[in-house]
Coordinates of C-alpha atoms in Angstrom, one line a residue:
M1 CA -27.0 0.1 48.0
A2 CA -24.2 -1.5 46.7
R3 CA -24.6 0.2 43.4
E4 CA -24.6 3.8 45.0
E5 CA -21.3 2.7 46.7
E6 CA -19.7 1.3 43.7
Y7 CA -20.4 4.6 41.7
K8 CA -19.7 6.8 44.9
N9 CA -16.2 4.7 44.8
K10 CA -15.4 5.6 41.1
K11 CA -16.0 9.3 41.7
E12 CA -14.0 9.4 44.6
Q13 CA -11.2 8.0 42.0
L14 CA -11.4 10.5 39.2
G15 CA -11.7 12.9 41.6
F16 CA -8.2 11.8 43.2
L17 CA -7.0 12.1 39.2
Y18 CA -7.5 15.1 38.5
S19 CA -6.2 16.3 41.7
K20 CA -3.6 14.8 40.5
K21 CA -3.6 16.3 37.3
G22 CA 1.2 16.0 36.5
L23 CA 0.3 12.0 37.3
L24 CA -1.7 11.7 35.4
E25 CA -0.3 13.6 32.0
Q26 CA 2.7 11.4 33.3
I27 CA 0.1 8.4 32.4
L28 CA -0.6 9.5 28.8
S29 CA 2.9 10.6 28.2
F30 CA 3.9 6.7 28.2
S31 CA 0.2 5.7 26.6
K32 CA 0.7 4.7 22.2
D33 CA -3.1 6.1 22.4
H34 CA -3.7 9.8 21.4
I35 CA -6.0 11.6 23.3
Y36 CA -8.0 14.5 22.4
V37 CA -11.1 16.0 24.2
F38 CA -13.8 18.2 22.9
D39 CA -16.5 20.3 24.4
K40 CA -20.0 21.0 23.5
D41 CA -18.8 23.7 21.0
R42 CA -16.7 21.5 19.4
R43 CA -13.7 22.9 20.9
I44 CA -10.6 20.9 21.7
V45 CA -9.7 21.6 25.5
Y46 CA -7.3 18.6 25.5
V47 CA -4.7 17.1 23.8
S48 CA -2.3 14.3 24.8
I49 CA 1.5 15.2 24.2
S50 CA 1.3 12.2 21.8
G51 CA -1.7 14.0 20.4
I52 CA 0.3 17.1 19.3
L53 CA 3.4 15.0 17.9
T54 CA 0.5 13.1 15.7
L55 CA -0.7 16.5 14.4
G56 CA 2.9 18.4 13.8
L57 CA 0.6 21.4 15.8
S58 CA 1.7 23.2 18.4
F59 CA -0.3 23.8 22.5
E60 CA -1.5 26.7 21.3
E61 CA -2.9 25.7 17.4
L62 CA -4.8 23.1 19.1
I63 CA -6.8 24.2 22.0
G64 CA -9.7 26.1 21.7
K65 CA -9.3 25.3 18.2
K66 CA -12.5 23.2 16.2
W67 CA -11.5 20.1 14.5
N68 CA -12.4 21.9 11.1
D69 CA -10.4 24.6 12.0
L70 CA -7.0 22.9 11.7
N71 CA -4.7 23.1 9.0
L72 CA -5.0 19.4 7.9
K73 CA -6.5 17.8 4.6
K74 CA -10.1 17.8 3.8
D75 CA -11.0 14.4 3.2
V76 CA -8.8 13.9 7.0
K77 CA -11.1 16.7 8.5
E78 CA -15.0 16.0 7.7
P79 CA -15.0 12.2 8.1
F80 CA -13.8 13.2 11.6
D81 CA -16.3 16.1 12.1
Q82 CA -19.1 14.6 11.3
R83 CA -18.6 11.6 13.6
L84 CA -17.7 14.0 16.4
N85 CA -20.7 15.6 16.1
A86 CA -22.9 12.0 15.4
V87 CA -21.3 11.4 18.9
F88 CA -22.5 15.0 20.6
L89 CA -25.7 14.6 19.2
T90 CA -26.8 10.8 20.1
G91 CA -25.1 10.2 22.8
K92 CA -23.4 6.7 21.2
P93 CA -19.9 6.1 20.7
L94 CA -18.2 5.7 16.9
T95 CA -15.0 4.5 15.5
G96 CA -13.3 5.2 12.7
E97 CA -10.2 5.5 10.9
T98 CA -8.4 8.3 9.0
V99 CA -4.1 8.6 6.8
F100 CA -2.0 11.6 8.1
Y101 CA 1.1 12.4 6.2
P102 CA 3.6 13.5 8.4
D103 CA 7.0 14.1 6.9
D104 CA 5.2 13.0 3.9
L105 CA 4.9 9.1 5.1
E106 CA 1.5 7.5 4.6
K107 CA 0.1 7.0 8.2
Y108 CA -3.1 5.0 9.3
Y109 CA -5.4 5.9 12.6
E110 CA -8.0 4.6 13.8
Y111 CA -10.1 6.0 16.6
V112 CA -12.6 5.9 18.8
L113 CA -15.4 8.3 20.2
S114 CA -17.1 8.0 23.6
P115 CA -19.4 10.6 25.1
V116 CA -18.9 11.7 28.4
K117 CA -22.5 12.8 29.7
D118 CA -23.6 15.0 32.7
E119 CA -25.9 13.3 35.2
K120 CA -29.0 14.7 33.2
G121 CA -27.7 12.5 30.6
N122 CA -26.5 15.3 28.6
V123 CA -22.9 14.8 26.1
E124 CA -20.8 17.5 28.0
L125 CA -17.3 16.3 26.0
V126 CA -16.6 13.9 23.6
I127 CA -12.9 12.2 24.3
A128 CA -11.3 10.7 21.0
I129 CA -8.6 8.2 21.7
S130 CA -6.6 7.4 18.9
R131 CA -3.5 5.1 18.1
D132 CA -1.5 4.4 15.0
I133 CA -2.6 1.1 13.1
T134 CA -0.3 2.0 10.2
D135 CA 1.8 -1.8 10.5
R136 CA -1.4 -3.5 10.5
K137 CA -2.5 -2.0 7.0
R138 CA 0.8 -2.7 5.4
V139 CA -0.3 -6.4 7.0
E140 CA -3.9 -6.3 5.3
Q141 CA -2.5 -4.7 2.3
I142 CA 0.2 -7.4 1.5
L143 CA -2.7 -10.3 2.1
Q144 CA -5.0 -8.4 0.4
E145 CA -2.8 -7.8 -2.6
N146 CA -1.9 -11.3 -2.5
D147 CA -5.2 -12.7 -2.3
L148 CA -5.7 -10.6 -6.1
Y149 CA -2.1 -12.1 -7.7
N150 CA -3.3 -16.4 -6.2
S151 CA -6.7 -15.6 -7.9
S152 CA -5.4 -13.8 -10.9
L153 CA -2.6 -17.8 -11.1
L154 CA -5.6 -19.7 -10.9
R155 CA -7.4 -18.3 -13.2
L156 CA -4.3 -18.0 -15.2
Y157 CA -3.9 -21.5 -14.8
R158 CA -6.8 -22.8 -15.7
S159 CA -7.1 -21.3 -19.1
L160 CA -3.6 -22.0 -20.1
G161 CA -4.0 -26.1 -19.2
Q162 CA -6.5 -25.0 -22.1
A163 CA -4.5 -23.4 -24.6
T164 CA -3.6 -25.6 -27.7
T165 CA -1.9 -22.5 -29.7
Y166 CA 0.5 -19.6 -29.4
T167 CA -2.7 -17.3 -29.6
Q168 CA -4.6 -18.8 -27.2
I169 CA -1.4 -18.5 -24.8
I170 CA -1.5 -14.3 -25.0
E171 CA -5.2 -14.4 -25.2
A172 CA -5.3 -16.0 -22.3
L173 CA -2.6 -13.3 -20.4
R174 CA -4.0 -10.1 -22.3
P175 CA -6.5 -9.5 -19.7
E176 CA -4.9 -10.5 -16.2
I177 CA -1.3 -8.4 -17.6
K178 CA -3.5 -5.9 -17.9
K179 CA -5.5 -6.2 -14.8
M180 CA -2.7 -7.3 -12.3
L181 CA 0.3 -4.9 -13.8
G182 CA -1.6 -2.2 -16.5
Y183 CA 0.4 -3.2 -19.4
E184 CA -1.8 -3.2 -22.6
S185 CA 0.5 -4.7 -25.0
V186 CA 2.1 -8.5 -24.5
Y187 CA 4.0 -10.9 -27.3
L188 CA 5.1 -14.1 -27.4
Q189 CA 8.7 -14.8 -28.3
L190 CA 9.8 -18.2 -29.1
V191 CA 13.6 -18.7 -28.8
Q192 CA 15.6 -20.5 -31.7
E193 CA 19.1 -20.7 -30.5
K194 CA 21.3 -22.8 -33.4
E195 CA 19.5 -19.6 -35.6
N196 CA 20.3 -17.0 -33.0
Q197 CA 16.9 -15.8 -33.6
L198 CA 13.6 -14.5 -31.7
L199 CA 10.3 -15.5 -33.7
L200 CA 7.9 -12.9 -32.5
L201 CA 4.0 -14.2 -32.4
D202 CA 1.9 -11.7 -34.9
A203 CA -0.8 -10.3 -31.6
G204 CA -1.8 -7.4 -33.4
G205 CA -1.8 -3.9 -31.8
P206 CA 1.7 -1.7 -31.2
V207 CA 3.6 -4.8 -31.8
E208 CA 2.2 -5.8 -35.1
E209 CA 2.4 -2.3 -36.2
A210 CA 5.7 -2.1 -34.8
A211 CA 7.0 -5.8 -36.7
K212 CA 5.7 -3.5 -40.5
K213 CA 8.0 -1.1 -39.9
M214 CA 11.4 -3.2 -38.6
M215 CA 10.8 -5.7 -42.1
K216 CA 10.7 -1.9 -43.9
M217 CA 13.4 -0.9 -41.8
D218 CA 15.7 -3.9 -42.2
P219 CA 15.1 -7.1 -44.7
R220 CA 15.9 -10.1 -42.3
F221 CA 13.1 -9.1 -40.0
Q222 CA 10.8 -11.7 -42.5
T223 CA 7.4 -13.3 -41.5
I224 CA 6.3 -16.8 -41.1
I225 CA 3.1 -17.1 -41.8
G226 CA 1.1 -20.7 -41.5
K227 CA -1.4 -21.6 -39.2
E228 CA -0.3 -19.0 -37.0
K229 CA 2.2 -15.7 -38.1
F230 CA 5.3 -15.1 -37.0
L231 CA 7.7 -12.5 -37.7
I232 CA 11.7 -13.7 -37.7
I233 CA 13.7 -10.9 -35.3
P234 CA 17.5 -12.0 -35.6
M235 CA 19.9 -11.6 -32.2
A236 CA 23.1 -11.3 -33.6
D237 CA 23.6 -7.6 -33.5
D238 CA 21.2 -6.4 -30.9
P239 CA 22.7 -6.2 -27.3
Y240 CA 19.7 -6.0 -26.0
L241 CA 18.0 -9.6 -27.6
Q242 CA 21.2 -11.1 -26.5
E243 CA 21.4 -10.8 -22.6
A244 CA 16.9 -11.3 -22.3
S245 CA 17.2 -14.2 -24.6
H246 CA 19.8 -15.5 -21.7
A247 CA 17.8 -14.1 -18.5
K248 CA 17.1 -16.4 -16.2
H249 CA 15.2 -14.2 -13.9
V250 CA 12.3 -11.3 -15.2
H251 CA 14.3 -8.2 -17.5
V252 CA 13.1 -5.1 -16.6
I253 CA 14.6 -2.4 -18.7
A254 CA 12.6 0.8 -17.9
D255 CA 13.1 2.9 -20.8
A256 CA 14.5 1.9 -23.9
Q257 CA 14.4 5.5 -25.6
T258 CA 17.3 5.0 -22.7
H259 CA 19.1 2.2 -22.0
P260 CA 22.4 1.6 -23.0
L261 CA 21.3 -2.0 -24.6
T262 CA 18.2 -1.2 -27.2
N263 CA 19.2 -0.5 -30.5
K264 CA 18.2 3.5 -30.8
E265 CA 17.5 2.4 -34.7
V266 CA 14.9 -0.1 -33.4
V267 CA 13.9 1.7 -30.9
K268 CA 13.1 4.8 -32.5
V269 CA 10.5 2.4 -34.7
T270 CA 9.1 0.7 -32.5
K271 CA 8.7 3.5 -30.2
N272 CA 9.3 1.1 -27.2
R273 CA 9.3 2.4 -23.4
T274 CA 9.1 0.0 -20.9
I275 CA 10.2 -3.2 -22.0
V276 CA 9.8 -6.3 -19.5
A277 CA 10.8 -9.9 -20.7
V278 CA 9.8 -13.1 -18.5
P279 CA 11.8 -16.0 -19.0
L280 CA 10.4 -19.3 -20.3
I281 CA 12.3 -22.4 -19.2
L282 CA 11.7 -25.3 -18.8
A283 CA 13.9 -28.4 -17.7
E284 CA 16.6 -25.8 -17.3
K285 CA 15.9 -25.4 -21.7
K286 CA 15.1 -22.2 -22.6
L287 CA 11.4 -22.4 -25.1
G288 CA 11.2 -18.6 -25.1
L289 CA 9.6 -15.0 -23.2
F290 CA 6.3 -13.8 -22.7
V291 CA 7.5 -10.1 -23.6
M292 CA 4.9 -6.6 -22.2
G293 CA 5.1 -3.2 -22.1
T294 CA 4.7 0.3 -23.1
F295 CA 4.7 2.4 -26.3
G296 CA 5.2 5.9 -27.3
N297 CA 2.9 7.7 -25.2
E298 CA 2.2 5.4 -22.2
G299 CA 5.5 6.2 -20.8
V300 CA 7.4 4.0 -18.1
K301 CA 5.9 1.7 -15.8
V302 CA 7.7 -0.3 -14.8
P303 CA 7.0 -2.9 -12.6
N304 CA 7.2 -3.0 -8.5
N305 CA 8.4 -6.3 -6.4
R306 CA 5.5 -7.8 -5.6
Q307 CA 4.5 -7.9 -9.2
I308 CA 7.5 -9.4 -10.8
D309 CA 7.1 -11.9 -8.0
Y310 CA 4.1 -12.2 -9.9
L311 CA 5.6 -13.0 -13.1
E312 CA 8.1 -15.4 -12.0
T313 CA 5.2 -18.0 -10.6
L314 CA 3.2 -17.2 -13.6
A315 CA 6.4 -17.9 -15.7
N316 CA 6.0 -21.8 -14.5
H317 CA 2.5 -21.7 -16.0
V318 CA 3.4 -20.2 -19.5
A319 CA 5.9 -22.7 -19.8
V320 CA 4.5 -25.5 -19.4
A321 CA 1.8 -24.6 -22.0
L322 CA 4.0 -23.5 -24.2
D323 CA 6.1 -27.0 -24.5
R324 CA 3.1 -28.6 -24.8
V325 CA 1.9 -25.8 -27.1
R326 CA 5.1 -27.0 -29.2
F327 CA 4.6 -30.4 -28.3
L328 CA 1.2 -30.5 -30.2
A329 CA 2.6 -28.4 -33.4
E330 CA 5.8 -31.2 -34.0
C331 CA 2.8 -33.7 -33.9
K332 CA 1.2 -31.8 -36.7
R333 CA 3.7 -32.0 -38.5

């Protein structure tokens, strides 16, 4: 008897709300949720004002239409439509997430599809309630990125801690830089302030090819061959190298082909495009730079702010490794 009485009361309450449709509309208009109601033919029979605004369509364009008939992207329509059909068939609620691009902005939404059944238990309607979760998604993405960058830094901390040569430093950096920033080319430059020159570690790839071309172009570019091979790069007549070698933070040249500081004769030979130079400083002493970037057809690839923060943190680990390698080299001498 108690359950029958409770059911009767709820039915009366629902009847009152439906009789006061205007009041219901006002309540829903203040809700952050976007509400859509579908009948057995999968046609929209009700949509809240916020739902209309979210889709960017008019009331007339929505009412009586199927979800798949709407002018939306395929990857938005199909997953929702599949879940909608599943709820009608099984009578069980489902949840999902989707993304819209209103005004070219990326917006994330989560939704719940709930069945409304008749007295025989058949699904008469399905109510879809969605909510903007863009801010939450942004936070999740930042946390995921932080996990990726922190994991990379931890791996490098271990591998750089074992490096006893300059080449081993580059070998530790190369796979992580490629994974985290997408650069194929990574190389090391040691600063020799008294001689006003840099020593570029010959690490193969485009950098080695560029070094060979520079030596043919200018006799001041020479190689030093020992256990590891270096190319002498004079800085006196190169405004870019002067600026990069004195930088205290990550130094980015978006496109060396057009940047006013770069030596265009050198760039024409080396085919540099984006250059990212990371200063290696320990106890206020400039030890060198580790440099990455793109060449030729690789085009322009500028790091974002999160990647620059990663490089700034990584610089501390590399500087410690570089100082240790230099100390070991001096001990051997």
